[in-house]
PDB file of C-alpha atoms in Angstrom:
ATOM      1  CA  MET A   7      -0.131  -0.119   0.110  1.00 44.00           C
ATOM      2  CA  PHE A   8       1.190   3.609  -0.726  1.00 47.00           C
ATOM      3  CA  CYS A   9       1.798   6.133   2.065  1.00 48.00           C
ATOM      4  CA  SER A  10       1.236   9.599   2.037  1.00 49.00           C
ATOM      5  CA  ASP A  11       4.810  10.619   3.024  1.00 52.00           C
ATOM      6  CA  ASP A  12       5.795   9.113  -0.259  1.00 50.00           C
ATOM      7  CA  PRO A  13       4.375  10.858  -3.150  1.00 50.00           C
ATOM      8  CA  VAL A  14       6.664  10.382  -5.954  1.00 49.00           C
ATOM      9  CA  HIS A  15       6.425   6.243  -5.406  1.00 51.00           C
ATOM     10  CA  LEU A  16       3.342   4.719  -6.801  1.00 53.00           C
ATOM     11  CA  GLN A  17       3.162   0.998  -5.823  1.00 61.00           C
ATOM     12  CA  LEU A  18       0.681  -1.861  -7.271  1.00 72.00           C
ATOM     13  CA  LEU A  19      -1.782  -2.794  -4.347  1.00 69.00           C
ATOM     14  CA  THR A  20      -2.618  -6.500  -3.994  1.00 78.00           C
ATOM     15  CA  TYR A  21      -6.092  -7.453  -4.325  1.00 73.00           C
ATOM     16  CA  ASP A  22      -6.373  -8.047  -0.206  1.00 77.00           C
ATOM     17  CA  GLU A  23      -5.046  -3.983  -0.127  1.00 73.00           C
ATOM     18  CA  LEU A  24      -8.003  -3.103  -2.768  1.00 72.00           C
ATOM     19  CA  GLU A  25     -10.469  -4.594  -0.439  1.00 75.00           C
ATOM     20  CA  GLU A  26      -9.511  -2.950   2.342  1.00 76.00           C
ATOM     21  CA  LEU A  27      -9.213   0.163   0.643  1.00 71.00           C
ATOM     22  CA  LEU A  28     -12.712  -0.014  -0.352  1.00 73.00           C
ATOM     23  CA  SER A  29     -13.829  -1.320   3.165  1.00 74.00           C
ATOM     24  CA  ILE A  30     -12.191   2.057   4.832  1.00 76.00           C
ATOM     25  CA  LEU A  31     -13.568   4.144   1.765  1.00 74.00           C
ATOM     26  CA  GLU A  32     -17.311   2.592   2.372  1.00 72.00           C
ATOM     27  CA  SER A  33     -17.074   2.790   6.239  1.00 68.00           C
ATOM     28  CA  GLU A  34     -19.067   4.804   8.301  1.00 47.00           C
ATOM     29  CA  SER A  35     -15.779   5.712  10.063  1.00 51.00           C
ATOM     30  CA  PRO A  36     -13.011   6.300   7.580  1.00 45.00           C
ATOM     31  CA  VAL A  37      -9.680   6.229   8.149  1.00 45.00           C
ATOM     32  CA  SER A  38      -7.684   9.216   7.708  1.00 49.00           C
ATOM     33  CA  PRO A  39      -5.068  10.046   5.531  1.00 49.00           C
ATOM     34  CA  ASN A  40      -2.176  10.379   8.713  1.00 51.00           C
ATOM     35  CA  ASN A  41      -3.271   6.897   9.771  1.00 49.00           C
ATOM     36  CA  SER A  42      -3.526   5.014   6.094  1.00 49.00           C
ATOM     37  CA  CYS A  43       0.032   3.786   6.834  1.00 48.00           C
ATOM     38  CA  SER A  44      -0.529   2.654  10.622  1.00 51.00           C
ATOM     39  CA  GLU A  45       0.741  -0.764  11.677  1.00 51.00           C
ATOM     40  CA  GLY A  46      -0.242  -4.584  10.996  1.00 55.00           C
ATOM     41  CA  SER A  47      -3.047  -3.988  13.677  1.00 54.00           C
ATOM     42  CA  ASN A  48      -5.017  -1.628  11.891  1.00 59.00           C
ATOM     43  CA  ARG A  49      -4.741  -3.504   8.814  1.00 61.00           C
ATOM     44  CA  THR A  50      -5.758  -6.735  10.632  1.00 62.00           C
ATOM     45  CA  LEU A  51      -8.629  -4.917  12.409  1.00 64.00           C
ATOM     46  CA  SER A  52     -10.251  -3.665   9.091  1.00 80.00           C
ATOM     47  CA  SER A  53      -9.426  -6.767   7.155  1.00 85.00           C
ATOM     48  CA  ALA A  54     -11.623  -8.752  10.044  1.00 83.00           C
ATOM     49  CA  GLU A  55     -14.388  -5.720   9.641  1.00 87.00           C
ATOM     50  CA  GLY A  56     -14.567  -6.183   6.086  1.00 86.00           C
ATOM     51  CA  ASP A  57     -14.621 -10.107   6.464  1.00 89.00           C
ATOM     52  CA  ARG A  58     -17.397  -9.645   8.609  1.00 89.00           C
ATOM     53  CA  LYS A  59     -19.016  -6.812   6.643  1.00 90.00           C
ATOM     54  CA  ARG A  60     -18.787  -9.151   3.365  1.00 90.00           C
ATOM     55  CA  ARG A  61     -19.937 -12.091   5.647  1.00 91.00           C
ATOM     56  CA  ARG A  62     -22.760  -9.998   6.566  1.00 92.00           C
ATOM     57  CA  MET A  63     -23.762  -8.851   3.210  1.00 93.00           C
ATOM     58  CA  GLU A  64     -23.772 -12.448   1.805  1.00 92.00           C
ATOM     59  CA  SER A  65     -25.815 -13.926   4.828  1.00 93.00           C
ATOM     60  CA  ASN A  66     -28.047 -11.104   3.520  1.00 93.00           C
ATOM     61  CA  ARG A  67     -28.120 -11.861   0.123  1.00 93.00           C
ATOM     62  CA  LYS A  68     -28.633 -15.527   0.661  1.00 93.00           C
ATOM     63  CA  SER A  69     -31.417 -14.657   3.189  1.00 94.00           C
ATOM     64  CA  ALA A  70     -33.297 -12.443   0.770  1.00 93.00           C
ATOM     65  CA  ALA A  71     -32.545 -15.137  -2.441  1.00 93.00           C
ATOM     66  CA  ARG A  72     -34.574 -17.359  -0.006  1.00 95.00           C
ATOM     67  CA  SER A  73     -37.299 -15.110   1.038  1.00 95.00           C
ATOM     68  CA  ARG A  74     -37.586 -14.481  -2.673  1.00 95.00           C
ATOM     69  CA  CYS A  75     -37.861 -18.316  -3.247  1.00 95.00           C
ATOM     70  CA  ARG A  76     -40.292 -18.619  -0.577  1.00 96.00           C
ATOM     71  CA  LYS A  77     -42.754 -15.640  -1.890  1.00 96.00           C
ATOM     72  CA  LYS A  78     -42.459 -16.775  -5.055  1.00 96.00           C
ATOM     73  CA  GLN A  79     -43.157 -20.463  -3.884  1.00 97.00           C
ATOM     74  CA  HIS A  80     -46.210 -19.035  -1.915  1.00 96.00           C
ATOM     75  CA  LEU A  81     -47.504 -17.125  -4.713  1.00 96.00           C
ATOM     76  CA  GLU A  82     -47.387 -20.022  -7.075  1.00 96.00           C
ATOM     77  CA  GLU A  83     -49.282 -22.127  -4.287  1.00 96.00           C
ATOM     78  CA  LEU A  84     -51.753 -19.157  -4.243  1.00 96.00           C
ATOM     79  CA  THR A  85     -52.521 -19.200  -8.177  1.00 96.00           C
ATOM     80  CA  ASP A  86     -52.878 -23.054  -7.768  1.00 97.00           C
ATOM     81  CA  GLU A  87     -55.258 -22.616  -5.005  1.00 97.00           C
ATOM     82  CA  LEU A  88     -57.152 -20.303  -7.138  1.00 97.00           C
ATOM     83  CA  ASN A  89     -57.487 -21.993 -10.157  1.00 97.00           C
ATOM     84  CA  ARG A  90     -58.244 -25.435  -7.944  1.00 97.00           C
ATOM     85  CA  LEU A  91     -60.802 -23.010  -6.363  1.00 97.00           C
ATOM     86  CA  GLY A  92     -62.072 -21.843  -9.556  1.00 97.00           C
ATOM     87  CA  VAL A  93     -63.055 -24.749 -10.565  1.00 97.00           C
ATOM     88  CA  VAL A  94     -64.672 -25.809  -7.898  1.00 97.00           C
ATOM     89  CA  ASN A  95     -66.786 -22.622  -7.847  1.00 97.00           C
ATOM     90  CA  ARG A  96     -67.825 -23.164 -11.626  1.00 97.00           C
ATOM     91  CA  GLU A  97     -68.657 -27.102 -10.446  1.00 97.00           C
ATOM     92  CA  LEU A  98     -71.269 -25.427  -7.590  1.00 97.00           C
ATOM     93  CA  LYS A  99     -72.431 -23.271  -9.807  1.00 97.00           C
ATOM     94  CA  SER A 100     -73.446 -25.929 -12.358  1.00 97.00           C
ATOM     95  CA  ARG A 101     -74.764 -27.879  -9.953  1.00 97.00           C
ATOM     96  CA  LEU A 102     -76.832 -24.693  -8.239  1.00 97.00           C
ATOM     97  CA  GLU A 103     -77.956 -24.015 -11.817  1.00 97.00           C
ATOM     98  CA  TYR A 104     -79.273 -27.636 -12.030  1.00 97.00           C
ATOM     99  CA  ALA A 105     -80.820 -27.594  -8.788  1.00 97.00           C
ATOM    100  CA  MET A 106     -82.567 -24.810  -9.520  1.00 98.00           C
ATOM    101  CA  THR A 107     -83.966 -25.846 -12.778  1.00 97.00           C
ATOM    102  CA  GLN A 108     -85.596 -28.932 -11.124  1.00 98.00           C
ATOM    103  CA  PHE A 109     -86.856 -26.920  -8.555  1.00 98.00           C
ATOM    104  CA  PHE A 110     -89.355 -24.815 -10.788  1.00 97.00           C
ATOM    105  CA  THR A 111     -89.786 -28.012 -13.144  1.00 98.00           C
ATOM    106  CA  VAL A 112     -91.154 -29.327  -9.486  1.00 98.00           C
ATOM    107  CA  GLN A 113     -93.119 -25.686  -8.446  1.00 98.00           C
ATOM    108  CA  THR A 114     -94.674 -25.783 -12.280  1.00 98.00           C
ATOM    109  CA  GLU A 115     -95.752 -29.431 -11.665  1.00 98.00           C
ATOM    110  CA  ASN A 116     -96.987 -29.086  -8.224  1.00 98.00           C
ATOM    111  CA  GLU A 117     -98.878 -26.110  -9.484  1.00 97.00           C
ATOM    112  CA  ARG A 118    -100.257 -28.198 -12.337  1.00 98.00           C
ATOM    113  CA  LEU A 119    -101.262 -30.735  -9.717  1.00 98.00           C
ATOM    114  CA  ARG A 120    -102.728 -28.565  -7.084  1.00 98.00           C
ATOM    115  CA  SER A 121    -104.751 -27.026  -9.790  1.00 97.00           C
ATOM    116  CA  GLU A 122    -105.912 -30.352 -11.177  1.00 98.00           C
ATOM    117  CA  CYS A 123    -106.752 -31.504  -7.450  1.00 97.00           C
ATOM    118  CA  ALA A 124    -108.915 -28.257  -6.781  1.00 97.00           C
ATOM    119  CA  SER A 125    -110.413 -28.802 -10.127  1.00 97.00           C
ATOM    120  CA  LEU A 126    -111.284 -32.755  -9.443  1.00 97.00           C
ATOM    121  CA  SER A 127    -112.890 -31.765  -5.858  1.00 97.00           C
ATOM    122  CA  ALA A 128    -114.888 -29.364  -7.224  1.00 97.00           C
ATOM    123  CA  ARG A 129    -116.318 -32.007  -9.721  1.00 97.00           C
ATOM    124  CA  LEU A 130    -116.305 -34.476  -7.103  1.00 96.00           C
ATOM    125  CA  SER A 131    -118.287 -32.272  -4.890  1.00 96.00           C
ATOM    126  CA  ASP A 132    -120.355 -31.812  -8.164  1.00 95.00           C
ATOM    127  CA  LEU A 133    -121.207 -35.406  -8.398  1.00 95.00           C
ATOM    128  CA  HIS A 134    -121.458 -35.593  -4.663  1.00 95.00           C
ATOM    129  CA  TRP A 135    -124.533 -33.256  -4.596  1.00 95.00           C
ATOM    130  CA  ILE A 136    -126.152 -34.631  -8.065  1.00 94.00           C
ATOM    131  CA  LEU A 137    -125.998 -38.364  -6.392  1.00 93.00           C
ATOM    132  CA  LEU A 138    -127.872 -36.867  -3.352  1.00 92.00           C
ATOM    133  CA  ALA A 139    -129.971 -35.479  -5.440  1.00 91.00           C
ATOM    134  CA  MET A 140    -131.190 -38.530  -6.987  1.00 90.00           C
ATOM    135  CA  GLN A 141    -131.240 -40.639  -3.818  1.00 89.00           C
ATOM    136  CA  ASN A 142    -133.765 -37.559  -2.594  1.00 87.00           C
ATOM    137  CA  HIS A 143    -135.615 -37.687  -5.681  1.00 86.00           C
ATOM    138  CA  ILE A 144    -136.063 -41.843  -5.857  1.00 84.00           C
ATOM    139  CA  ASN A 145    -136.750 -42.380  -2.089  1.00 78.00           C
ATOM    140  CA  PRO A 146    -138.580 -39.112  -0.743  1.00 71.00           C
ATOM    141  CA  ARG A 147    -138.628 -39.074   2.751  1.00 63.00           C
TER     142      ARG A 147
END
């Protein structure tokens, strides 16, 4: 890593040093330029913090991916349930329509039979009076 004391000599950075520098720049309390060439303890601390941050970010990514997967699976289950309930609903509507058709058919037949019953009762009553009249006419008291 280069030091601010050596402005002329520019040295290439290793991958670990680049990650450390990025973590320093991204951290909430960046290291001041005066401390950038400090001893190994800061480097180790920053590296540990960077590793912890990377692990946390990776864990968060995995957790988010699992969450998205669960959400997608739940949505698929809800879609399947919606389709299944749609089929059940159509079947129930069809059965209701059939039952209503049968009901109206039976209701119409029932009304016809009641009317016929009333007509036959009136005719029977008339025949009963005729029979009584004939019996009274044949056998007067």
